[in-house]
Tab-separated table of C-alpha atoms in Angstrom:
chain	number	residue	atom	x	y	z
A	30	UNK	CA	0.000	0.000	0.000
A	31	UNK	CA	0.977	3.355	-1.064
A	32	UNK	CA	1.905	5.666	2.080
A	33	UNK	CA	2.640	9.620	1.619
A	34	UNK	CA	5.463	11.400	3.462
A	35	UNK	CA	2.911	12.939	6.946
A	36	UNK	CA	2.411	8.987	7.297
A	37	UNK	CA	5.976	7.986	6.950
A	38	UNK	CA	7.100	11.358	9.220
A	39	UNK	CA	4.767	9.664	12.186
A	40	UNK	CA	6.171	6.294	11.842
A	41	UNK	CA	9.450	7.301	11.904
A	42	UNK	CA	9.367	10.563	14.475
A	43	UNK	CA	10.927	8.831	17.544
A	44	UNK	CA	13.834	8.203	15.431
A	45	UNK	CA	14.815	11.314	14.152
A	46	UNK	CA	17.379	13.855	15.471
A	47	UNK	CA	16.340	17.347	17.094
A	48	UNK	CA	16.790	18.737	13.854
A	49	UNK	CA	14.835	16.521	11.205
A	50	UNK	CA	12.238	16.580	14.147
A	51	UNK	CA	12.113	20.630	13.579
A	52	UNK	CA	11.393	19.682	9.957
A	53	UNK	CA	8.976	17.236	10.346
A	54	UNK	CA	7.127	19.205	12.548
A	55	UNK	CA	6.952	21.786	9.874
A	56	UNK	CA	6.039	19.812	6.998
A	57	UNK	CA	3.471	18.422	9.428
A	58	UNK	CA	2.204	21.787	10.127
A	59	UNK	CA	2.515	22.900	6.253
A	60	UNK	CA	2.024	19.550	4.420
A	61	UNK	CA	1.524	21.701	0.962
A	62	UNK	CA	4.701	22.271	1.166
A	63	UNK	CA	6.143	18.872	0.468
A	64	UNK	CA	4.856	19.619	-3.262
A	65	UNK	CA	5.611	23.288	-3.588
A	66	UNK	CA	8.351	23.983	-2.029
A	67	UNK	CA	12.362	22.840	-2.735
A	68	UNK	CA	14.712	21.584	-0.546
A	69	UNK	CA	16.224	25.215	0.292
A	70	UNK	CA	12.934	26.167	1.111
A	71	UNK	CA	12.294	23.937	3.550
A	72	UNK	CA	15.668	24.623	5.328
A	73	UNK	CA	15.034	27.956	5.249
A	74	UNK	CA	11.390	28.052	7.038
A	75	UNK	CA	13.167	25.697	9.412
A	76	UNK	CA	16.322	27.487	10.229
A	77	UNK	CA	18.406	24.392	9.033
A	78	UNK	CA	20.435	23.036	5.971
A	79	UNK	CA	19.585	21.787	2.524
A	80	UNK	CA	21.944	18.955	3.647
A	81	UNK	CA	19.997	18.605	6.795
A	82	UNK	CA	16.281	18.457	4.600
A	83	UNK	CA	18.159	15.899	2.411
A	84	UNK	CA	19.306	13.366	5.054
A	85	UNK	CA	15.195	14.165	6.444
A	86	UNK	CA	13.663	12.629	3.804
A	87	UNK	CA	15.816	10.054	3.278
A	88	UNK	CA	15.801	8.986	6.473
A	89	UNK	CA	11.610	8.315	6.395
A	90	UNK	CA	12.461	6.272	2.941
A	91	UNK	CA	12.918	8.795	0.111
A	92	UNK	CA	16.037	9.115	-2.210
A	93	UNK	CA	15.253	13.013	-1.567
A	94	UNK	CA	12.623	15.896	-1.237
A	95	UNK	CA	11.839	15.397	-5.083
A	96	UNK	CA	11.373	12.032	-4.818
A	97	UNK	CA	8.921	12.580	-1.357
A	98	UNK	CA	7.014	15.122	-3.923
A	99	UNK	CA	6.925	12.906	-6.824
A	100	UNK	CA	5.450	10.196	-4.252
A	101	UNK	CA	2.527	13.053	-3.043
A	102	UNK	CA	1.426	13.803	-6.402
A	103	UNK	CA	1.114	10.065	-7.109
A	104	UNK	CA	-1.191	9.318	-4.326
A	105	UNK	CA	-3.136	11.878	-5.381
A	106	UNK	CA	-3.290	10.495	-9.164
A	107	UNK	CA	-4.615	7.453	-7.638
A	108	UNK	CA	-7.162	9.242	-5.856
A	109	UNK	CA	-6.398	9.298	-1.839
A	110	UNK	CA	-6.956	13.274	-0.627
A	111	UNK	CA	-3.897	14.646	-0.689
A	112	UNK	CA	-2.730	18.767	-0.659
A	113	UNK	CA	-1.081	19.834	-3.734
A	114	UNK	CA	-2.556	23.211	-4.108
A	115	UNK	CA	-2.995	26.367	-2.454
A	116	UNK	CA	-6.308	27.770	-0.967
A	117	UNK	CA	-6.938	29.632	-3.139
A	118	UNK	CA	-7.479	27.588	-6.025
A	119	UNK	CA	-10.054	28.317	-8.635
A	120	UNK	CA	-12.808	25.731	-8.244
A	121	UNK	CA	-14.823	26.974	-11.020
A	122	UNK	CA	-11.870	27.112	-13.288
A	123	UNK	CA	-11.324	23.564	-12.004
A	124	UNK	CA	-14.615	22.143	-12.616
A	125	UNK	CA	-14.748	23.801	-15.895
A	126	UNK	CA	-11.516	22.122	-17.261
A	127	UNK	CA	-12.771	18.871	-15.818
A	128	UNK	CA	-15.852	18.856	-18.024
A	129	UNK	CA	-14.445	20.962	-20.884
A	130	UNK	CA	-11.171	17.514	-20.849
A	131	UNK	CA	-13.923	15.326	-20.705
A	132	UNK	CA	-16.557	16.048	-23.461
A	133	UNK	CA	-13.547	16.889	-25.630
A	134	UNK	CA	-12.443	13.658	-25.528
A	135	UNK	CA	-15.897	11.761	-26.118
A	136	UNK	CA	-16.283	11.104	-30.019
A	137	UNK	CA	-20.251	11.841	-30.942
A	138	UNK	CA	-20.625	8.665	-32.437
A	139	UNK	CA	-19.862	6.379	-30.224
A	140	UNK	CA	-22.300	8.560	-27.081
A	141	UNK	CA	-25.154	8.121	-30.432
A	142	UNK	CA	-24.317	4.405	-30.547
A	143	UNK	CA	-24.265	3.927	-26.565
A	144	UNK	CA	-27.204	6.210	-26.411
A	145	UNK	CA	-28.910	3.764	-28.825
A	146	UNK	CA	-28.119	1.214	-27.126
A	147	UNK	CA	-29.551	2.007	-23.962
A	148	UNK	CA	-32.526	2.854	-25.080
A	149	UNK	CA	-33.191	-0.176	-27.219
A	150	UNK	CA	-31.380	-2.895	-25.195
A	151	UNK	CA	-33.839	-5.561	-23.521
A	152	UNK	CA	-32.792	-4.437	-20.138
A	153	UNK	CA	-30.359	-1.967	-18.636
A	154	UNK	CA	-27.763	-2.833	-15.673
A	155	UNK	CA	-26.068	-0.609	-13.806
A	156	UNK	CA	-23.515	-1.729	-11.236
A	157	UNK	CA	-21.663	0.710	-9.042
A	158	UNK	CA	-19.282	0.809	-5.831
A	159	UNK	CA	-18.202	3.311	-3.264
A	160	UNK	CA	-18.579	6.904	-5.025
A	161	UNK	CA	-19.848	5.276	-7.987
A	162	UNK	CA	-22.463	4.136	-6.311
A	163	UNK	CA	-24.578	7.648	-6.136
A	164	UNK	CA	-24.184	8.108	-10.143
A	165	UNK	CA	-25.419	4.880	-10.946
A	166	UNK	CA	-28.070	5.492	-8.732
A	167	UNK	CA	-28.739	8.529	-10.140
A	168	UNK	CA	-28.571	6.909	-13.707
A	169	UNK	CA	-30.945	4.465	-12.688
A	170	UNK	CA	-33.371	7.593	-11.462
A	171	UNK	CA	-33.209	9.221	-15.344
A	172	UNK	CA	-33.543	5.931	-17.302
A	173	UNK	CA	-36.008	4.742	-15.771
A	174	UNK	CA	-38.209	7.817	-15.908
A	175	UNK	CA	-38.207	7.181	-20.043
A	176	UNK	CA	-37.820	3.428	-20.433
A	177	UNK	CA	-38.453	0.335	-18.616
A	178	UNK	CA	-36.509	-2.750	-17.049
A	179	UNK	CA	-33.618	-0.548	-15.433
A	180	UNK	CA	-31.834	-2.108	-12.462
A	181	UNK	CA	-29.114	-1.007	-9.953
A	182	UNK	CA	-26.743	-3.651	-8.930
A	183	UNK	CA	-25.082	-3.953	-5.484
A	184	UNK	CA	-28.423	-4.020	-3.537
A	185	UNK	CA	-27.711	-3.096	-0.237
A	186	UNK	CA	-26.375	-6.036	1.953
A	187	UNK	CA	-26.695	-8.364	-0.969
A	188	UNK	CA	-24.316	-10.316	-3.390
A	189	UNK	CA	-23.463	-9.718	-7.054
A	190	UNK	CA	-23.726	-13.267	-8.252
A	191	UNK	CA	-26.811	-14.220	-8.982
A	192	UNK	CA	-27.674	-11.107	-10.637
A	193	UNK	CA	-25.120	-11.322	-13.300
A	194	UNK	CA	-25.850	-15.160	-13.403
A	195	UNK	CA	-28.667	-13.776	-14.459
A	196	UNK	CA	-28.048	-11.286	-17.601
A	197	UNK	CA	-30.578	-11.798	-20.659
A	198	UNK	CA	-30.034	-11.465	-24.434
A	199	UNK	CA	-30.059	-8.478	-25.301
A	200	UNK	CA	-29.059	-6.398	-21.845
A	201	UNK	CA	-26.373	-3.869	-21.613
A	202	UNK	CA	-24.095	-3.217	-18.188
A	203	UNK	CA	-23.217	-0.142	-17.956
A	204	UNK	CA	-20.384	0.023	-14.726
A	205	UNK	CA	-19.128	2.780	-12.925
A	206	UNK	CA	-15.924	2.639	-11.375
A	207	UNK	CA	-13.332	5.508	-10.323
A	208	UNK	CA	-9.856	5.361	-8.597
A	209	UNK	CA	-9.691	3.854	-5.834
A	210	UNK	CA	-11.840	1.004	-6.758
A	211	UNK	CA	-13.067	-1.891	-4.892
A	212	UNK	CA	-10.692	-5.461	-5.161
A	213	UNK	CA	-13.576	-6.844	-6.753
A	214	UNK	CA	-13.727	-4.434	-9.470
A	215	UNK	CA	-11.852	-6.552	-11.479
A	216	UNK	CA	-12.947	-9.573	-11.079
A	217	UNK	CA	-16.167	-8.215	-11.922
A	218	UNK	CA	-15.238	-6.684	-15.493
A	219	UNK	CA	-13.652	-10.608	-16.051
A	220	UNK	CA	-17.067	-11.734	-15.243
A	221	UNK	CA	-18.579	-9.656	-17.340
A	222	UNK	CA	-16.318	-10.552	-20.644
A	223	UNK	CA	-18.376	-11.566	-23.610
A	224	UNK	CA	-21.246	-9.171	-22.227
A	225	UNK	CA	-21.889	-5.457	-23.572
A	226	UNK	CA	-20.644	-3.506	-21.619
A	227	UNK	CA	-20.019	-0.228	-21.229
A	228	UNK	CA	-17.050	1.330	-18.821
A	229	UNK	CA	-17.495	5.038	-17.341
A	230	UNK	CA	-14.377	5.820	-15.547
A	231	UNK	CA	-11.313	7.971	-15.434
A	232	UNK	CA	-8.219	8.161	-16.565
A	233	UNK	CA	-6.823	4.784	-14.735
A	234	UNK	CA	-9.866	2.412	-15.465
A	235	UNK	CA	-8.651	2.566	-19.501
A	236	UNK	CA	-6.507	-0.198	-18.230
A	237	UNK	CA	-9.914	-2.313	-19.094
A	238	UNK	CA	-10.351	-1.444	-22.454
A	239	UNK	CA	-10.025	-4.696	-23.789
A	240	UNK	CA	-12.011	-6.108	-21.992
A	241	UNK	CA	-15.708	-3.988	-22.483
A	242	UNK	CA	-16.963	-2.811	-25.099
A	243	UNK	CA	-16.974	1.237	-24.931
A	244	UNK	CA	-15.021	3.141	-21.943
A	245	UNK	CA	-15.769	6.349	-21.658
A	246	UNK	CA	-13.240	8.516	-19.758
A	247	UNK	CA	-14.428	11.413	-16.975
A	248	UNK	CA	-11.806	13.813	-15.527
A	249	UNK	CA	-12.099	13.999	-11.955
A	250	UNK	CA	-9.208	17.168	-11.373
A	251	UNK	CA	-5.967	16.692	-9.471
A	252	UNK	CA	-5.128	20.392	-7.564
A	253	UNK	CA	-8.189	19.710	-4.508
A	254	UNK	CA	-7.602	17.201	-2.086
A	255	UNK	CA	-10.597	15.669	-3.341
A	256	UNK	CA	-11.910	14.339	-6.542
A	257	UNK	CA	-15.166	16.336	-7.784
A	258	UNK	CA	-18.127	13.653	-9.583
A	259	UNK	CA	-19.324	16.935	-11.655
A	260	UNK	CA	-18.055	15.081	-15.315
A	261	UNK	CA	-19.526	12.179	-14.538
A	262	UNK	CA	-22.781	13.530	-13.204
A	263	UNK	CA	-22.827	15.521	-16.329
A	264	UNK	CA	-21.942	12.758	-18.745
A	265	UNK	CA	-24.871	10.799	-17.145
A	266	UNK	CA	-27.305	13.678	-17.906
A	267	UNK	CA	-26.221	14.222	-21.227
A	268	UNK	CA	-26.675	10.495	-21.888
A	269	UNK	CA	-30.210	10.409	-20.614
A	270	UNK	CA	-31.251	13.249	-22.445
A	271	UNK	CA	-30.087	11.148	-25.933
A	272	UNK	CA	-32.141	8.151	-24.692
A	273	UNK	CA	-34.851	10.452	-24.175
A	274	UNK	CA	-34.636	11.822	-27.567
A	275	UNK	CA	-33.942	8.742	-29.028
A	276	UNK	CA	-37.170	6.602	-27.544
A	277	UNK	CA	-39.327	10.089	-28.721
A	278	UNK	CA	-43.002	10.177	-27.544
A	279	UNK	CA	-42.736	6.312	-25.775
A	280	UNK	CA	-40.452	8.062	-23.380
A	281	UNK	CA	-42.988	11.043	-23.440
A	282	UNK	CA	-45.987	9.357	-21.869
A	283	UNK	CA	-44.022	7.557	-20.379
A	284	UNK	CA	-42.757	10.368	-18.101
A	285	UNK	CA	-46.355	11.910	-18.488
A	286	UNK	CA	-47.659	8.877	-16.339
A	287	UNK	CA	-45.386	8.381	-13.547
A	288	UNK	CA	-45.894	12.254	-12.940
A	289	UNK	CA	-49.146	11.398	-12.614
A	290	UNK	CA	-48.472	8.296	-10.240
A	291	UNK	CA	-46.560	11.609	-7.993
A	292	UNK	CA	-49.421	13.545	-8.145
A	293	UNK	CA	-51.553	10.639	-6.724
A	294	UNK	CA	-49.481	9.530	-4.220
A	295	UNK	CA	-48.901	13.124	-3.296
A	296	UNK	CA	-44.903	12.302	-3.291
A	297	UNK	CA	-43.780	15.787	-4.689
A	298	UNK	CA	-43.928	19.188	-3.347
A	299	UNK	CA	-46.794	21.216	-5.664
């Protein structure tokens, strides 16, 4: 398992000198600065020597302090919260790039062919874990408001085997999974080989592409600690708007009676 440097600075903090303590405290204090600042820096702030931050970080396992800030920035590629920005990061501008990256890099034939698909397939399945989990759910919300036969797999407190056991002719899988996936992601997409199925991911799930049918890639952003679902969440709206268009006035009275079902059961605020 992957550890970053304010892990490695606790394990190894009875150990260190008076000095490399004065460091680690700082870095502790100011863990941005393990990406943004260099090794002069660091002495600097701490009132001791480049030579002094170099024998630091190799003493908690790191060749050096570039090699500590390579090994930050690849944690947070892989999706654990990690600083690598300032506060006052952009999060609009953020956001923005992570859906203009995305949709740039979705060809419009292949969202008409999946969009086809989904609305035409015998049944739809859509299987997602951990932060997945809400976007398939609220996949499952928008499908099935225009077609039938729409399905979320995990149910709660239940296993995934007899539901893909039990896959029909005809069905299409649609699974969600970002970094920081489950163990049994895997296993999962080998289950599902022979199936159509569609991948919606980022960057490090096109390591399945042989092995589904269509992957399409979200962007998730790198400079907040934490990963923002806005791509995805949009990709899923702009696919259930195509099935929409796509099934044309089935979909339409479709959505025309379950509105009527709310207003019956008085489930919606007037």
């Amino acid at each position: 398992m992957k550890q970053d440097v304010l892990s490695l600075i606790e394990q190894n903090y009875p150990s260190l000198s008076p000095s490399a303590r004065t460091i680690a405290n700082y870095l502790q204090q100011h863990p941005l600065a393990i990406v943004s600042q260099t090794s002069a820096e660091i002495a600097e702030h701490t009132n001791t020597s480049k030579a002094t931050v170099s024998r630091f970080f190799r003493q908690i396992g790191f060749e050096s302090q570039q090699d500590a800030k390579q090994a930050q920035l690849a944690l947070r590629e892989s999706g654990v919260p990690v600083l690598t920005q300032g506060s006052t990061i952009d999060q609009t501008a953020e956001e923005l790039n992570n859906l203009s990256r995305t949709f740039e890099g979705l060809r419009p034939e292949v969202l008409n062919d999946i969009s086809k698909q989904l609305a035409e397939a015998s049944r739809v399945t859509l299987i997602g874990f951990r932060n997945a989990y809400p976007i398939a759910l609220h996949f499952r919300q928008q499908l099935q408001q225009v077609r039938a036969s729409i399905r979320l797999l995990p149910q709660p407190g239940q296993t995934l085997g007899e539901d893909l056991h039990d896959i029909i002719d005809g069905e299409v899988i649609v699974l969600l999974g970002f970094r920081r996936r489950t163990r049994a992601f895997k296993k999962i997409v080998e289950t599902l080989k022979g199936r159509n199925t569609i991948l919606i991911t980022d960057p490090t799930g096109q390591v399945y592409n042989q092995q589904v049918n269509n992957v399409l890639v979200c962007h998730l952003g790198n400079d907040s600690p934490f990963d923002s679902y806005a791509a995805p969440m949009s990709l899923v709206s702009m696919l259930s708007n195509r099935v929409y268009r796509h099934i044309g006035k089935q979909a339409q009275r479709r959505t025309q009676a379950i509105s009527g079902l709310y207003e019956e059961l008085d489930e919606l605020e007037p």
